[in-house]
Amino acid sequence: LRLGVMASGEGSNFEALVNAARAGGLAAEMALLVVNNRGCGAQVRAERLGVPCRLLDHREQPSREALDRALIEAFRQAAVDLVVMAGWMRIVTPTLIQAFPDRLVNIHPSLLPSFRGMDAVGQALAAGVKLSGCTVHLVSEAVDAGRILVQAAVPVLPGDSHAQLAARIRRQEHRILPLGVRLAARDLDRALGVEGQ
Ligand code: GRF
């Protein structure tokens, strides 16, 4: 199974996926990373890890749909079967979601359905919750909705700063994203009727 990843920032989730795939934890290979910010951490990590990386700068695309069409073309050329949004900071359009039905996976830093959208960590702190966490889910047309694949919970400790809670969640993200991708890939194989490919 060939994986494509989309990232906009540091890329620590991308690297966790590469490590899981190379350790044999995923019956999948990392085919292509696409970033939208030149020189972002994910791009630097891809170069260090030897993963092909394409820059599709959203600032150079006339619309969200145009960016998504460019993403689809890049992943088609790399024969990607499953796409993972690992810190992709742009809203994707139905164009992309429909091109990858049940084949687009996202990681979100809260226990969905709580705290959808931007700054889920800040939302959790503001709400004063005692537990937060992260969610791996299939992407559907509503933002941060779609079938939940895996979740992990972390305590929110008294006096937690945004950075401290984000880091505690991030450690769990690196653990559950590979699990979620494995589940999505297994469901894909079952749907395609090719067990244990
Ligand atoms: C993660 O917190 C993820 O949940 C959110 O964006 C962040 C990406 O972090 N979608 P990184 O770029 O993978 O380090």
CSV table of C-alpha atoms and ligand atoms in Angstrom, one decimal:
chain,number,residue,atom,x,y,z
A,1,LEU,CA,0.0,0.0,0.0
A,2,ARG,CA,1.5,3.4,-1.0
A,3,LEU,CA,1.0,6.3,1.4
A,4,GLY,CA,0.9,10.0,0.6
A,5,VAL,CA,1.2,12.6,3.3
A,6,MET,CA,0.2,16.3,3.4
A,7,ALA,CA,1.9,18.6,5.9
A,8,SER,CA,2.2,22.3,6.5
A,9,GLY,CA,4.4,22.6,9.6
A,10,GLU,CA,7.0,20.7,11.8
A,11,GLY,CA,6.2,17.3,10.3
A,12,SER,CA,6.7,15.3,13.5
A,13,ASN,CA,3.6,13.2,12.7
A,14,PHE,CA,5.0,12.6,9.2
A,15,GLU,CA,8.3,11.4,10.6
A,16,ALA,CA,6.4,9.1,13.1
A,17,LEU,CA,4.6,7.6,10.1
A,18,VAL,CA,7.8,7.0,8.2
A,19,ASN,CA,9.5,5.4,11.2
A,20,ALA,CA,6.5,3.1,11.7
A,21,ALA,CA,6.4,2.1,8.0
A,22,ARG,CA,10.2,1.4,8.0
A,23,ALA,CA,10.0,-0.5,11.2
A,24,GLY,CA,7.5,-2.8,9.5
A,25,GLY,CA,4.6,-1.6,11.7
A,26,LEU,CA,2.6,-0.6,8.7
A,27,ALA,CA,2.1,-2.8,5.6
A,28,ALA,CA,2.7,0.4,3.7
A,29,GLU,CA,5.4,2.4,2.1
A,30,MET,CA,5.8,6.2,2.1
A,31,ALA,CA,5.5,7.3,-1.5
A,32,LEU,CA,5.3,11.1,-1.4
A,33,LEU,CA,5.1,14.0,1.0
A,34,VAL,CA,3.4,17.2,-0.2
A,35,VAL,CA,3.9,20.5,1.7
A,36,ASN,CA,2.4,23.9,1.1
A,37,ASN,CA,5.1,26.0,3.0
A,38,ARG,CA,8.6,26.1,1.4
A,39,GLY,CA,11.3,25.0,3.8
A,40,CYS,CA,8.9,23.8,6.6
A,41,GLY,CA,10.0,21.3,9.1
A,42,ALA,CA,8.2,18.5,7.2
A,43,GLN,CA,10.2,19.2,4.0
A,44,VAL,CA,13.5,19.2,6.0
A,45,ARG,CA,12.5,15.9,7.6
A,46,ALA,CA,11.6,14.4,4.2
A,47,GLU,CA,15.0,15.3,2.8
A,48,ARG,CA,16.8,13.8,5.8
A,49,LEU,CA,14.6,10.7,5.6
A,50,GLY,CA,14.9,10.3,1.8
A,51,VAL,CA,11.2,10.6,1.1
A,52,PRO,CA,10.2,12.3,-2.2
A,53,CYS,CA,8.7,15.7,-1.4
A,54,ARG,CA,6.6,18.1,-3.6
A,55,LEU,CA,6.0,21.8,-2.7
A,56,LEU,CA,2.5,22.9,-3.7
A,57,ASP,CA,2.4,26.5,-2.3
A,58,HIS,CA,-1.3,27.4,-1.8
A,59,ARG,CA,-0.3,31.1,-2.3
A,60,GLU,CA,0.5,30.2,-6.0
A,61,GLN,CA,-2.9,28.5,-6.5
A,62,PRO,CA,-5.9,30.5,-7.8
A,63,SER,CA,-8.4,28.7,-5.5
A,64,ARG,CA,-8.8,26.0,-2.9
A,65,GLU,CA,-10.1,23.7,-5.6
A,66,ALA,CA,-7.0,24.3,-7.8
A,67,LEU,CA,-4.7,23.4,-4.9
A,68,ASP,CA,-6.7,20.2,-4.3
A,69,ARG,CA,-6.6,19.3,-8.0
A,70,ALA,CA,-2.8,19.8,-7.9
A,71,LEU,CA,-2.7,17.5,-4.8
A,72,ILE,CA,-4.8,14.8,-6.6
A,73,GLU,CA,-2.5,15.0,-9.6
A,74,ALA,CA,0.7,14.7,-7.5
A,75,PHE,CA,-0.7,11.7,-5.6
A,76,ARG,CA,-2.0,10.0,-8.8
A,77,GLN,CA,1.5,10.4,-10.3
A,78,ALA,CA,3.0,8.7,-7.3
A,79,ALA,CA,0.3,5.9,-7.4
A,80,VAL,CA,-0.7,6.8,-3.8
A,81,ASP,CA,-3.5,4.6,-2.4
A,82,LEU,CA,-4.1,6.3,1.0
A,83,VAL,CA,-3.5,10.0,1.9
A,84,VAL,CA,-2.7,11.2,5.4
A,85,MET,CA,-3.2,14.9,6.5
A,86,ALA,CA,-0.5,15.2,9.2
A,87,GLY,CA,-0.8,18.9,10.2
A,88,TRP,CA,-2.3,20.2,7.0
A,89,MET,CA,-3.4,23.8,7.8
A,90,ARG,CA,-5.6,24.3,4.9
A,91,ILE,CA,-9.3,23.5,4.6
A,92,VAL,CA,-9.7,20.7,2.0
A,93,THR,CA,-12.6,20.8,-0.5
A,94,PRO,CA,-15.0,18.1,-1.5
A,95,THR,CA,-12.8,17.8,-4.7
A,96,LEU,CA,-10.0,16.2,-2.7
A,97,ILE,CA,-12.3,14.2,-0.4
A,98,GLN,CA,-14.2,12.7,-3.3
A,99,ALA,CA,-11.0,11.7,-5.0
A,100,PHE,CA,-10.0,9.6,-2.0
A,101,PRO,CA,-13.2,8.1,-0.6
A,102,ASP,CA,-12.4,6.4,2.8
A,103,ARG,CA,-8.8,7.0,1.8
A,104,LEU,CA,-8.1,10.3,3.4
A,105,VAL,CA,-7.0,10.2,7.1
A,106,ASN,CA,-6.6,13.2,9.5
A,107,ILE,CA,-5.1,13.6,12.9
A,108,HIS,CA,-6.7,16.2,15.2
A,109,PRO,CA,-5.3,17.3,18.6
A,110,SER,CA,-8.5,16.8,20.6
A,111,LEU,CA,-11.0,14.1,21.5
A,112,LEU,CA,-13.5,14.7,18.7
A,113,PRO,CA,-16.3,15.7,18.6
A,114,SER,CA,-15.0,18.1,21.2
A,115,PHE,CA,-13.0,21.1,20.1
A,116,ARG,CA,-13.2,20.9,16.3
A,117,GLY,CA,-11.3,23.4,14.2
A,118,MET,CA,-8.3,25.6,14.9
A,119,ASP,CA,-6.3,25.6,18.1
A,120,ALA,CA,-8.0,22.6,19.7
A,121,VAL,CA,-5.4,22.7,22.5
A,122,GLY,CA,-6.3,26.3,23.3
A,123,GLN,CA,-10.0,25.4,23.2
A,124,ALA,CA,-9.4,22.6,25.7
A,125,LEU,CA,-7.5,24.8,28.1
A,126,ALA,CA,-10.1,27.5,27.9
A,127,ALA,CA,-12.9,25.0,28.6
A,128,GLY,CA,-11.0,23.8,31.7
A,129,VAL,CA,-11.4,20.1,30.8
A,130,LYS,CA,-9.4,17.6,32.9
A,131,LEU,CA,-8.9,15.2,29.9
A,132,SER,CA,-8.1,16.0,26.4
A,133,GLY,CA,-6.2,14.0,23.7
A,134,CYS,CA,-6.1,13.3,20.0
A,135,THR,CA,-8.2,11.6,17.3
A,136,VAL,CA,-7.3,9.9,14.0
A,137,HIS,CA,-10.3,9.9,11.7
A,138,LEU,CA,-11.4,9.5,8.1
A,139,VAL,CA,-12.0,12.8,6.5
A,140,SER,CA,-15.6,13.6,5.4
A,141,GLU,CA,-17.0,16.7,4.0
A,142,ALA,CA,-17.8,18.3,7.4
A,143,VAL,CA,-14.6,19.8,9.0
A,144,ASP,CA,-13.0,17.4,11.6
A,145,ALA,CA,-15.9,14.9,11.3
A,146,GLY,CA,-15.8,11.5,9.6
A,147,ARG,CA,-15.4,8.0,11.0
A,148,ILE,CA,-13.2,7.9,14.1
A,149,LEU,CA,-10.4,5.3,13.9
A,150,VAL,CA,-8.3,5.7,17.0
A,151,GLN,CA,-8.2,8.1,20.0
A,152,ALA,CA,-5.9,8.6,22.9
A,153,ALA,CA,-6.6,10.6,26.1
A,154,VAL,CA,-4.1,12.7,28.2
A,155,PRO,CA,-4.6,14.5,31.5
A,156,VAL,CA,-4.8,18.3,31.5
A,157,LEU,CA,-2.6,19.1,34.6
A,158,PRO,CA,-3.1,22.2,36.8
A,159,GLY,CA,-1.0,25.1,35.4
A,160,ASP,CA,-0.5,23.4,32.0
A,161,SER,CA,0.8,25.9,29.5
A,162,HIS,CA,-0.4,25.6,25.9
A,163,ALA,CA,3.0,24.2,24.9
A,164,GLN,CA,3.0,21.6,27.7
A,165,LEU,CA,-0.4,20.2,26.8
A,166,ALA,CA,0.3,20.3,23.1
A,167,ALA,CA,3.5,18.3,23.7
A,168,ARG,CA,1.7,15.8,25.8
A,169,ILE,CA,-0.9,15.4,23.1
A,170,ARG,CA,1.8,15.3,20.4
A,171,ARG,CA,3.5,12.3,22.0
A,172,GLN,CA,0.2,10.4,21.8
A,173,GLU,CA,-0.4,11.5,18.2
A,174,HIS,CA,2.9,9.9,17.1
A,175,ARG,CA,1.6,6.7,18.7
A,176,ILE,CA,-1.9,6.6,17.3
A,177,LEU,CA,-1.4,7.9,13.8
A,178,PRO,CA,0.3,4.8,12.6
A,179,LEU,CA,-2.4,2.7,14.3
A,180,GLY,CA,-5.1,4.7,12.5
A,181,VAL,CA,-3.4,4.4,9.2
A,182,ARG,CA,-3.1,0.6,9.6
A,183,LEU,CA,-6.8,0.4,10.4
A,184,ALA,CA,-7.8,2.5,7.4
A,185,ALA,CA,-5.5,0.4,5.1
A,186,ARG,CA,-6.9,-2.9,6.5
A,187,ASP,CA,-10.5,-1.7,5.9
A,188,LEU,CA,-9.4,-0.6,2.4
A,189,ASP,CA,-7.9,-4.1,1.7
A,190,ARG,CA,-11.1,-5.7,3.0
A,191,ALA,CA,-13.3,-3.4,0.8
A,192,LEU,CA,-11.1,-4.3,-2.2
A,193,GLY,CA,-11.2,-8.0,-1.2
A,194,VAL,CA,-7.4,-8.4,-1.3
A,195,GLU,CA,-6.7,-9.7,2.2
A,196,GLY,CA,-3.1,-9.5,3.4
A,197,GLN,CA,-1.8,-7.8,0.3
B,1,GRF,C1,-0.6,18.2,15.2
B,1,GRF,O1,-0.9,18.7,16.5
B,1,GRF,C2,-1.8,17.7,14.6
B,1,GRF,O2,-2.8,17.2,15.5
B,1,GRF,C3,-2.4,19.0,14.0
B,1,GRF,O3,-1.2,19.7,13.5
B,1,GRF,C4,-0.1,19.3,14.3
B,1,GRF,C5,1.0,18.8,13.3
B,1,GRF,O4,2.1,18.7,14.1
B,1,GRF,N1,-3.2,18.7,12.9
B,1,GRF,P1,3.4,18.1,13.2
B,1,GRF,O5,3.6,19.1,12.1
B,1,GRF,O6,3.1,16.8,12.7
B,1,GRF,O7,4.6,18.1,14.2
